[in-house]
Amino acid sequence: MRVPPYAAVQVVEGVRHTRGTPPAVIETDAATWIAVAAGDLTWAEATAAGRVSASGERTDLASYLPLGG
């Protein structure tokens, strides 16, 4: 998960990655991530609107969101 320029973290367990672009990448801006994490915007709404870029395996985070919910 990339939220430039604030963070780049592994969200769910996946294949081991050490260099280059990982096999699964999610990228969004900070405002979108906060809205999705808080439940103000669903994962489906964010991806459909093009506010989230997700490619590769295990990039559908809908079952993990909203956080704390």
PDB file of N, CA, C and O in Angstrom:
ATOM      1  N   MET A   1       0.860  -1.171   0.000  1.00  0.00           N
ATOM      2  CA  MET A   1       0.000   0.000   0.000  1.00  0.00           C
ATOM      3  C   MET A   1       0.893   1.216   0.000  1.00  0.00           C
ATOM      4  O   MET A   1       1.760   1.351   0.869  1.00  0.00           O
ATOM      5  N   ARG A   2       0.689   2.080  -0.962  1.00  0.00           N
ATOM      6  CA  ARG A   2       1.440   3.335  -1.037  1.00  0.00           C
ATOM      7  C   ARG A   2       0.487   4.510  -0.890  1.00  0.00           C
ATOM      8  O   ARG A   2      -0.533   4.578  -1.567  1.00  0.00           O
ATOM      9  N   VAL A   3       0.849   5.426   0.003  1.00  0.00           N
ATOM     10  CA  VAL A   3       0.127   6.677   0.178  1.00  0.00           C
ATOM     11  C   VAL A   3       1.190   7.770   0.154  1.00  0.00           C
ATOM     12  O   VAL A   3       1.660   8.231   1.186  1.00  0.00           O
ATOM     13  N   PRO A   4       1.636   8.130  -1.076  1.00  0.00           N
ATOM     14  CA  PRO A   4       2.720   9.111  -1.174  1.00  0.00           C
ATOM     15  C   PRO A   4       2.308  10.479  -0.657  1.00  0.00           C
ATOM     16  O   PRO A   4       1.158  10.858  -0.856  1.00  0.00           O
ATOM     17  N   PRO A   5       3.168  11.214  -0.047  1.00  0.00           N
ATOM     18  CA  PRO A   5       4.539  10.866   0.348  1.00  0.00           C
ATOM     19  C   PRO A   5       4.607  10.323   1.771  1.00  0.00           C
ATOM     20  O   PRO A   5       5.662  10.297   2.377  1.00  0.00           O
ATOM     21  N   TYR A   6       3.478   9.846   2.305  1.00  0.00           N
ATOM     22  CA  TYR A   6       3.394   9.506   3.720  1.00  0.00           C
ATOM     23  C   TYR A   6       3.803   8.089   4.092  1.00  0.00           C
ATOM     24  O   TYR A   6       4.395   7.883   5.149  1.00  0.00           O
ATOM     25  N   ALA A   7       3.455   7.106   3.282  1.00  0.00           N
ATOM     26  CA  ALA A   7       3.697   5.727   3.707  1.00  0.00           C
ATOM     27  C   ALA A   7       3.772   4.764   2.540  1.00  0.00           C
ATOM     28  O   ALA A   7       3.209   5.001   1.478  1.00  0.00           O
ATOM     29  N   ALA A   8       4.476   3.670   2.781  1.00  0.00           N
ATOM     30  CA  ALA A   8       4.514   2.512   1.893  1.00  0.00           C
ATOM     31  C   ALA A   8       4.673   1.309   2.810  1.00  0.00           C
ATOM     32  O   ALA A   8       5.717   1.131   3.431  1.00  0.00           O
ATOM     33  N   VAL A   9       3.606   0.532   2.956  1.00  0.00           N
ATOM     34  CA  VAL A   9       3.602  -0.582   3.898  1.00  0.00           C
ATOM     35  C   VAL A   9       2.955  -1.818   3.290  1.00  0.00           C
ATOM     36  O   VAL A   9       2.166  -1.726   2.360  1.00  0.00           O
ATOM     37  N   GLN A  10       3.290  -2.984   3.851  1.00  0.00           N
ATOM     38  CA  GLN A  10       2.621  -4.215   3.469  1.00  0.00           C
ATOM     39  C   GLN A  10       1.360  -4.321   4.312  1.00  0.00           C
ATOM     40  O   GLN A  10       1.418  -4.252   5.539  1.00  0.00           O
ATOM     41  N   VAL A  11       0.221  -4.486   3.654  1.00  0.00           N
ATOM     42  CA  VAL A  11      -1.061  -4.497   4.348  1.00  0.00           C
ATOM     43  C   VAL A  11      -1.493  -5.911   4.715  1.00  0.00           C
ATOM     44  O   VAL A  11      -1.942  -6.160   5.820  1.00  0.00           O
ATOM     45  N   VAL A  12      -1.410  -6.834   3.778  1.00  0.00           N
ATOM     46  CA  VAL A  12      -1.785  -8.221   4.026  1.00  0.00           C
ATOM     47  C   VAL A  12      -0.616  -9.125   3.651  1.00  0.00           C
ATOM     48  O   VAL A  12       0.240  -8.755   2.848  1.00  0.00           O
ATOM     49  N   GLU A  13      -0.615 -10.313   4.234  1.00  0.00           N
ATOM     50  CA  GLU A  13       0.451 -11.271   3.949  1.00  0.00           C
ATOM     51  C   GLU A  13       0.418 -11.640   2.476  1.00  0.00           C
ATOM     52  O   GLU A  13      -0.627 -11.820   1.877  1.00  0.00           O
ATOM     53  N   GLY A  14       1.599 -11.736   1.902  1.00  0.00           N
ATOM     54  CA  GLY A  14       1.715 -12.097   0.499  1.00  0.00           C
ATOM     55  C   GLY A  14       3.080 -12.677   0.229  1.00  0.00           C
ATOM     56  O   GLY A  14       3.794 -13.060   1.158  1.00  0.00           O
ATOM     57  N   VAL A  15       3.462 -12.715  -1.036  1.00  0.00           N
ATOM     58  CA  VAL A  15       4.777 -13.246  -1.397  1.00  0.00           C
ATOM     59  C   VAL A  15       5.870 -12.339  -0.859  1.00  0.00           C
ATOM     60  O   VAL A  15       5.686 -11.128  -0.703  1.00  0.00           O
ATOM     61  N   ARG A  16       7.028 -12.915  -0.568  1.00  0.00           N
ATOM     62  CA  ARG A  16       8.151 -12.146  -0.054  1.00  0.00           C
ATOM     63  C   ARG A  16       8.664 -11.241  -1.168  1.00  0.00           C
ATOM     64  O   ARG A  16       8.839 -11.671  -2.301  1.00  0.00           O
ATOM     65  N   HIS A  17       8.943  -9.998  -0.822  1.00  0.00           N
ATOM     66  CA  HIS A  17       9.388  -9.011  -1.801  1.00  0.00           C
ATOM     67  C   HIS A  17      10.602  -8.275  -1.261  1.00  0.00           C
ATOM     68  O   HIS A  17      10.600  -7.840  -0.114  1.00  0.00           O
ATOM     69  N   THR A  18      11.652  -8.149  -2.093  1.00  0.00           N
ATOM     70  CA  THR A  18      12.852  -7.457  -1.619  1.00  0.00           C
ATOM     71  C   THR A  18      13.300  -6.301  -2.504  1.00  0.00           C
ATOM     72  O   THR A  18      13.904  -5.372  -2.006  1.00  0.00           O
ATOM     73  N   ARG A  19      13.052  -6.366  -3.807  1.00  0.00           N
ATOM     74  CA  ARG A  19      13.512  -5.296  -4.698  1.00  0.00           C
ATOM     75  C   ARG A  19      12.513  -5.000  -5.809  1.00  0.00           C
ATOM     76  O   ARG A  19      11.755  -5.862  -6.204  1.00  0.00           O
ATOM     77  N   GLY A  20      12.596  -3.784  -6.326  1.00  0.00           N
ATOM     78  CA  GLY A  20      11.760  -3.417  -7.459  1.00  0.00           C
ATOM     79  C   GLY A  20      10.298  -3.265  -7.085  1.00  0.00           C
ATOM     80  O   GLY A  20       9.950  -3.118  -5.928  1.00  0.00           O
ATOM     81  N   THR A  21       9.442  -3.336  -8.083  1.00  0.00           N
ATOM     82  CA  THR A  21       8.002  -3.197  -7.863  1.00  0.00           C
ATOM     83  C   THR A  21       7.439  -4.531  -7.395  1.00  0.00           C
ATOM     84  O   THR A  21       7.645  -5.544  -8.044  1.00  0.00           O
ATOM     85  N   PRO A  22       6.731  -4.538  -6.286  1.00  0.00           N
ATOM     86  CA  PRO A  22       6.154  -5.787  -5.797  1.00  0.00           C
ATOM     87  C   PRO A  22       5.060  -6.309  -6.721  1.00  0.00           C
ATOM     88  O   PRO A  22       4.519  -5.546  -7.526  1.00  0.00           O
ATOM     89  N   PRO A  23       4.699  -7.608  -6.595  1.00  0.00           N
ATOM     90  CA  PRO A  23       3.693  -8.188  -7.481  1.00  0.00           C
ATOM     91  C   PRO A  23       2.272  -7.679  -7.234  1.00  0.00           C
ATOM     92  O   PRO A  23       1.391  -7.899  -8.043  1.00  0.00           O
ATOM     93  N   ALA A  24       2.051  -7.008  -6.128  1.00  0.00           N
ATOM     94  CA  ALA A  24       0.733  -6.445  -5.819  1.00  0.00           C
ATOM     95  C   ALA A  24       0.940  -5.035  -5.284  1.00  0.00           C
ATOM     96  O   ALA A  24       1.660  -4.841  -4.313  1.00  0.00           O
ATOM     97  N   VAL A  25       0.335  -4.064  -5.945  1.00  0.00           N
ATOM     98  CA  VAL A  25       0.531  -2.672  -5.552  1.00  0.00           C
ATOM     99  C   VAL A  25      -0.812  -1.945  -5.473  1.00  0.00           C
ATOM    100  O   VAL A  25      -1.641  -2.059  -6.362  1.00  0.00           O
ATOM    101  N   ILE A  26      -0.991  -1.214  -4.391  1.00  0.00           N
ATOM    102  CA  ILE A  26      -2.156  -0.350  -4.218  1.00  0.00           C
ATOM    103  C   ILE A  26      -1.621   1.047  -3.953  1.00  0.00           C
ATOM    104  O   ILE A  26      -0.707   1.214  -3.148  1.00  0.00           O
ATOM    105  N   GLU A  27      -2.178   2.039  -4.639  1.00  0.00           N
ATOM    106  CA  GLU A  27      -1.741   3.406  -4.400  1.00  0.00           C
ATOM    107  C   GLU A  27      -2.946   4.331  -4.379  1.00  0.00           C
ATOM    108  O   GLU A  27      -3.867   4.182  -5.176  1.00  0.00           O
ATOM    109  N   THR A  28      -2.922   5.263  -3.441  1.00  0.00           N
ATOM    110  CA  THR A  28      -3.984   6.256  -3.336  1.00  0.00           C
ATOM    111  C   THR A  28      -3.428   7.496  -2.646  1.00  0.00           C
ATOM    112  O   THR A  28      -2.325   7.465  -2.102  1.00  0.00           O
ATOM    113  N   ASP A  29      -4.187   8.565  -2.674  1.00  0.00           N
ATOM    114  CA  ASP A  29      -3.776   9.781  -1.970  1.00  0.00           C
ATOM    115  C   ASP A  29      -4.246   9.695  -0.520  1.00  0.00           C
ATOM    116  O   ASP A  29      -5.091   8.871  -0.168  1.00  0.00           O
ATOM    117  N   ALA A  30      -3.699  10.545   0.318  1.00  0.00           N
ATOM    118  CA  ALA A  30      -3.981  10.509   1.750  1.00  0.00           C
ATOM    119  C   ALA A  30      -5.460  10.749   2.060  1.00  0.00           C
ATOM    120  O   ALA A  30      -6.040  10.054   2.903  1.00  0.00           O
ATOM    121  N   ALA A  31      -6.095  11.694   1.390  1.00  0.00           N
ATOM    122  CA  ALA A  31      -7.502  12.000   1.662  1.00  0.00           C
ATOM    123  C   ALA A  31      -8.397  10.802   1.357  1.00  0.00           C
ATOM    124  O   ALA A  31      -9.319  10.488   2.119  1.00  0.00           O
ATOM    125  N   THR A  32      -8.119  10.102   0.267  1.00  0.00           N
ATOM    126  CA  THR A  32      -8.907   8.920  -0.084  1.00  0.00           C
ATOM    127  C   THR A  32      -8.684   7.815   0.935  1.00  0.00           C
ATOM    128  O   THR A  32      -9.637   7.179   1.392  1.00  0.00           O
ATOM    129  N   TRP A  33      -7.432   7.578   1.319  1.00  0.00           N
ATOM    130  CA  TRP A  33      -7.141   6.531   2.294  1.00  0.00           C
ATOM    131  C   TRP A  33      -7.861   6.809   3.622  1.00  0.00           C
ATOM    132  O   TRP A  33      -8.454   5.920   4.208  1.00  0.00           O
ATOM    133  N   ILE A  34      -7.844   8.023   4.069  1.00  0.00           N
ATOM    134  CA  ILE A  34      -8.517   8.370   5.325  1.00  0.00           C
ATOM    135  C   ILE A  34     -10.026   8.157   5.199  1.00  0.00           C
ATOM    136  O   ILE A  34     -10.667   7.608   6.099  1.00  0.00           O
ATOM    137  N   ALA A  35     -10.610   8.555   4.078  1.00  0.00           N
ATOM    138  CA  ALA A  35     -12.049   8.380   3.868  1.00  0.00           C
ATOM    139  C   ALA A  35     -12.430   6.896   3.843  1.00  0.00           C
ATOM    140  O   ALA A  35     -13.432   6.499   4.439  1.00  0.00           O
ATOM    141  N   VAL A  36     -11.633   6.088   3.183  1.00  0.00           N
ATOM    142  CA  VAL A  36     -11.911   4.655   3.105  1.00  0.00           C
ATOM    143  C   VAL A  36     -11.688   3.998   4.471  1.00  0.00           C
ATOM    144  O   VAL A  36     -12.505   3.188   4.927  1.00  0.00           O
ATOM    145  N   ALA A  37     -10.612   4.339   5.130  1.00  0.00           N
ATOM    146  CA  ALA A  37     -10.301   3.761   6.444  1.00  0.00           C
ATOM    147  C   ALA A  37     -11.357   4.122   7.477  1.00  0.00           C
ATOM    148  O   ALA A  37     -11.689   3.321   8.351  1.00  0.00           O
ATOM    149  N   ALA A  38     -11.921   5.310   7.372  1.00  0.00           N
ATOM    150  CA  ALA A  38     -12.937   5.773   8.328  1.00  0.00           C
ATOM    151  C   ALA A  38     -14.338   5.289   7.978  1.00  0.00           C
ATOM    152  O   ALA A  38     -15.263   5.405   8.793  1.00  0.00           O
ATOM    153  N   GLY A  39     -14.531   4.780   6.771  1.00  0.00           N
ATOM    154  CA  GLY A  39     -15.849   4.314   6.364  1.00  0.00           C
ATOM    155  C   GLY A  39     -16.696   5.371   5.687  1.00  0.00           C
ATOM    156  O   GLY A  39     -17.869   5.151   5.414  1.00  0.00           O
ATOM    157  N   ASP A  40     -16.109   6.523   5.395  1.00  0.00           N
ATOM    158  CA  ASP A  40     -16.845   7.583   4.699  1.00  0.00           C
ATOM    159  C   ASP A  40     -16.960   7.304   3.205  1.00  0.00           C
ATOM    160  O   ASP A  40     -17.782   7.910   2.515  1.00  0.00           O
ATOM    161  N   LEU A  41     -16.129   6.392   2.702  1.00  0.00           N
ATOM    162  CA  LEU A  41     -16.081   5.996   1.296  1.00  0.00           C
ATOM    163  C   LEU A  41     -15.788   4.507   1.277  1.00  0.00           C
ATOM    164  O   LEU A  41     -14.921   4.049   2.026  1.00  0.00           O
ATOM    165  N   THR A  42     -16.501   3.734   0.459  1.00  0.00           N
ATOM    166  CA  THR A  42     -16.217   2.301   0.408  1.00  0.00           C
ATOM    167  C   THR A  42     -15.050   2.035  -0.541  1.00  0.00           C
ATOM    168  O   THR A  42     -14.723   2.861  -1.414  1.00  0.00           O
ATOM    169  N   TRP A  43     -14.449   0.867  -0.374  1.00  0.00           N
ATOM    170  CA  TRP A  43     -13.358   0.461  -1.261  1.00  0.00           C
ATOM    171  C   TRP A  43     -13.852   0.413  -2.705  1.00  0.00           C
ATOM    172  O   TRP A  43     -13.183   0.885  -3.616  1.00  0.00           O
ATOM    173  N   ALA A  44     -15.044  -0.129  -2.915  1.00  0.00           N
ATOM    174  CA  ALA A  44     -15.621  -0.221  -4.261  1.00  0.00           C
ATOM    175  C   ALA A  44     -15.842   1.161  -4.871  1.00  0.00           C
ATOM    176  O   ALA A  44     -15.558   1.377  -6.055  1.00  0.00           O
ATOM    177  N   GLU A  45     -16.349   2.095  -4.084  1.00  0.00           N
ATOM    178  CA  GLU A  45     -16.565   3.460  -4.582  1.00  0.00           C
ATOM    179  C   GLU A  45     -15.239   4.117  -4.950  1.00  0.00           C
ATOM    180  O   GLU A  45     -15.140   4.784  -5.991  1.00  0.00           O
ATOM    181  N   ALA A  46     -14.234   3.939  -4.110  1.00  0.00           N
ATOM    182  CA  ALA A  46     -12.926   4.559  -4.360  1.00  0.00           C
ATOM    183  C   ALA A  46     -12.264   3.990  -5.611  1.00  0.00           C
ATOM    184  O   ALA A  46     -11.725   4.743  -6.419  1.00  0.00           O
ATOM    185  N   THR A  47     -12.325   2.675  -5.795  1.00  0.00           N
ATOM    186  CA  THR A  47     -11.708   2.084  -6.983  1.00  0.00           C
ATOM    187  C   THR A  47     -12.495   2.435  -8.243  1.00  0.00           C
ATOM    188  O   THR A  47     -11.903   2.735  -9.274  1.00  0.00           O
ATOM    189  N   ALA A  48     -13.827   2.415  -8.157  1.00  0.00           N
ATOM    190  CA  ALA A  48     -14.655   2.752  -9.325  1.00  0.00           C
ATOM    191  C   ALA A  48     -14.438   4.189  -9.774  1.00  0.00           C
ATOM    192  O   ALA A  48     -14.491   4.489 -10.964  1.00  0.00           O
ATOM    193  N   ALA A  49     -14.188   5.072  -8.822  1.00  0.00           N
ATOM    194  CA  ALA A  49     -13.972   6.485  -9.143  1.00  0.00           C
ATOM    195  C   ALA A  49     -12.538   6.765  -9.586  1.00  0.00           C
ATOM    196  O   ALA A  49     -12.214   7.906  -9.909  1.00  0.00           O
ATOM    197  N   GLY A  50     -11.693   5.740  -9.584  1.00  0.00           N
ATOM    198  CA  GLY A  50     -10.302   5.937  -9.993  1.00  0.00           C
ATOM    199  C   GLY A  50      -9.457   6.607  -8.920  1.00  0.00           C
ATOM    200  O   GLY A  50      -8.363   7.080  -9.199  1.00  0.00           O
ATOM    201  N   ARG A  51      -9.937   6.626  -7.696  1.00  0.00           N
ATOM    202  CA  ARG A  51      -9.189   7.258  -6.603  1.00  0.00           C
ATOM    203  C   ARG A  51      -8.186   6.300  -5.979  1.00  0.00           C
ATOM    204  O   ARG A  51      -7.338   6.712  -5.190  1.00  0.00           O
ATOM    205  N   VAL A  52      -8.291   5.007  -6.340  1.00  0.00           N
ATOM    206  CA  VAL A  52      -7.356   3.976  -5.894  1.00  0.00           C
ATOM    207  C   VAL A  52      -6.853   3.245  -7.119  1.00  0.00           C
ATOM    208  O   VAL A  52      -7.637   2.869  -7.991  1.00  0.00           O
ATOM    209  N   SER A  53      -5.552   3.051  -7.185  1.00  0.00           N
ATOM    210  CA  SER A  53      -4.948   2.243  -8.230  1.00  0.00           C
ATOM    211  C   SER A  53      -4.519   0.939  -7.577  1.00  0.00           C
ATOM    212  O   SER A  53      -3.734   0.952  -6.625  1.00  0.00           O
ATOM    213  N   ALA A  54      -5.043  -0.199  -8.052  1.00  0.00           N
ATOM    214  CA  ALA A  54      -4.734  -1.495  -7.456  1.00  0.00           C
ATOM    215  C   ALA A  54      -4.472  -2.514  -8.545  1.00  0.00           C
ATOM    216  O   ALA A  54      -5.280  -2.685  -9.450  1.00  0.00           O
ATOM    217  N   SER A  55      -3.318  -3.192  -8.456  1.00  0.00           N
ATOM    218  CA  SER A  55      -3.011  -4.229  -9.430  1.00  0.00           C
ATOM    219  C   SER A  55      -2.264  -5.364  -8.748  1.00  0.00           C
ATOM    220  O   SER A  55      -1.488  -5.149  -7.824  1.00  0.00           O
ATOM    221  N   GLY A  56      -2.546  -6.562  -9.198  1.00  0.00           N
ATOM    222  CA  GLY A  56      -1.877  -7.730  -8.654  1.00  0.00           C
ATOM    223  C   GLY A  56      -2.766  -8.492  -7.689  1.00  0.00           C
ATOM    224  O   GLY A  56      -3.940  -8.190  -7.513  1.00  0.00           O
ATOM    225  N   GLU A  57      -2.161  -9.489  -7.054  1.00  0.00           N
ATOM    226  CA  GLU A  57      -2.912 -10.356  -6.146  1.00  0.00           C
ATOM    227  C   GLU A  57      -3.171  -9.703  -4.800  1.00  0.00           C
ATOM    228  O   GLU A  57      -2.396  -8.874  -4.349  1.00  0.00           O
ATOM    229  N   ARG A  58      -4.250 -10.052  -4.172  1.00  0.00           N
ATOM    230  CA  ARG A  58      -4.648  -9.579  -2.842  1.00  0.00           C
ATOM    231  C   ARG A  58      -4.712  -8.055  -2.741  1.00  0.00           C
ATOM    232  O   ARG A  58      -4.279  -7.462  -1.769  1.00  0.00           O
ATOM    233  N   THR A  59      -5.276  -7.415  -3.754  1.00  0.00           N
ATOM    234  CA  THR A  59      -5.372  -5.953  -3.715  1.00  0.00           C
ATOM    235  C   THR A  59      -6.791  -5.448  -3.454  1.00  0.00           C
ATOM    236  O   THR A  59      -7.019  -4.252  -3.462  1.00  0.00           O
ATOM    237  N   ASP A  60      -7.723  -6.352  -3.215  1.00  0.00           N
ATOM    238  CA  ASP A  60      -9.077  -5.944  -2.847  1.00  0.00           C
ATOM    239  C   ASP A  60      -9.138  -5.902  -1.320  1.00  0.00           C
ATOM    240  O   ASP A  60      -9.185  -6.932  -0.656  1.00  0.00           O
ATOM    241  N   LEU A  61      -9.128  -4.721  -0.757  1.00  0.00           N
ATOM    242  CA  LEU A  61      -9.095  -4.558   0.695  1.00  0.00           C
ATOM    243  C   LEU A  61     -10.478  -4.365   1.308  1.00  0.00           C
ATOM    244  O   LEU A  61     -10.590  -4.066   2.497  1.00  0.00           O
ATOM    245  N   ALA A  62     -11.532  -4.568   0.539  1.00  0.00           N
ATOM    246  CA  ALA A  62     -12.893  -4.324   1.015  1.00  0.00           C
ATOM    247  C   ALA A  62     -13.205  -5.069   2.314  1.00  0.00           C
ATOM    248  O   ALA A  62     -13.870  -4.527   3.198  1.00  0.00           O
ATOM    249  N   SER A  63     -12.704  -6.287   2.455  1.00  0.00           N
ATOM    250  CA  SER A  63     -13.038  -7.060   3.660  1.00  0.00           C
ATOM    251  C   SER A  63     -12.304  -6.585   4.898  1.00  0.00           C
ATOM    252  O   SER A  63     -12.648  -6.965   6.014  1.00  0.00           O
ATOM    253  N   TYR A  64     -11.295  -5.728   4.724  1.00  0.00           N
ATOM    254  CA  TYR A  64     -10.509  -5.197   5.849  1.00  0.00           C
ATOM    255  C   TYR A  64     -10.960  -3.803   6.278  1.00  0.00           C
ATOM    256  O   TYR A  64     -10.446  -3.269   7.262  1.00  0.00           O
ATOM    257  N   LEU A  65     -11.883  -3.231   5.514  1.00  0.00           N
ATOM    258  CA  LEU A  65     -12.264  -1.827   5.754  1.00  0.00           C
ATOM    259  C   LEU A  65     -13.740  -1.701   6.085  1.00  0.00           C
ATOM    260  O   LEU A  65     -14.541  -2.518   5.627  1.00  0.00           O
ATOM    261  N   PRO A  66     -14.150  -0.700   6.810  1.00  0.00           N
ATOM    262  CA  PRO A  66     -13.302   0.341   7.402  1.00  0.00           C
ATOM    263  C   PRO A  66     -12.499  -0.209   8.586  1.00  0.00           C
ATOM    264  O   PRO A  66     -12.851  -1.244   9.158  1.00  0.00           O
ATOM    265  N   LEU A  67     -11.445   0.485   8.921  1.00  0.00           N
ATOM    266  CA  LEU A  67     -10.596   0.082  10.036  1.00  0.00           C
ATOM    267  C   LEU A  67     -11.358   0.258  11.349  1.00  0.00           C
ATOM    268  O   LEU A  67     -12.094   1.228  11.516  1.00  0.00           O
ATOM    269  N   GLY A  68     -11.169  -0.655  12.244  1.00  0.00           N
ATOM    270  CA  GLY A  68     -11.822  -0.560  13.539  1.00  0.00           C
ATOM    271  C   GLY A  68     -13.317  -0.817  13.507  1.00  0.00           C
ATOM    272  O   GLY A  68     -13.999  -0.659  14.490  1.00  0.00           O
ATOM    273  N   GLY A  69     -13.831  -1.174  12.339  1.00  0.00           N
ATOM    274  CA  GLY A  69     -15.273  -1.366  12.231  1.00  0.00           C
ATOM    275  C   GLY A  69     -15.603  -2.782  12.216  1.00  0.00           C
ATOM    276  O   GLY A  69     -16.470  -3.410  12.522  1.00  0.00           O
TER     277      GLY A  69
END
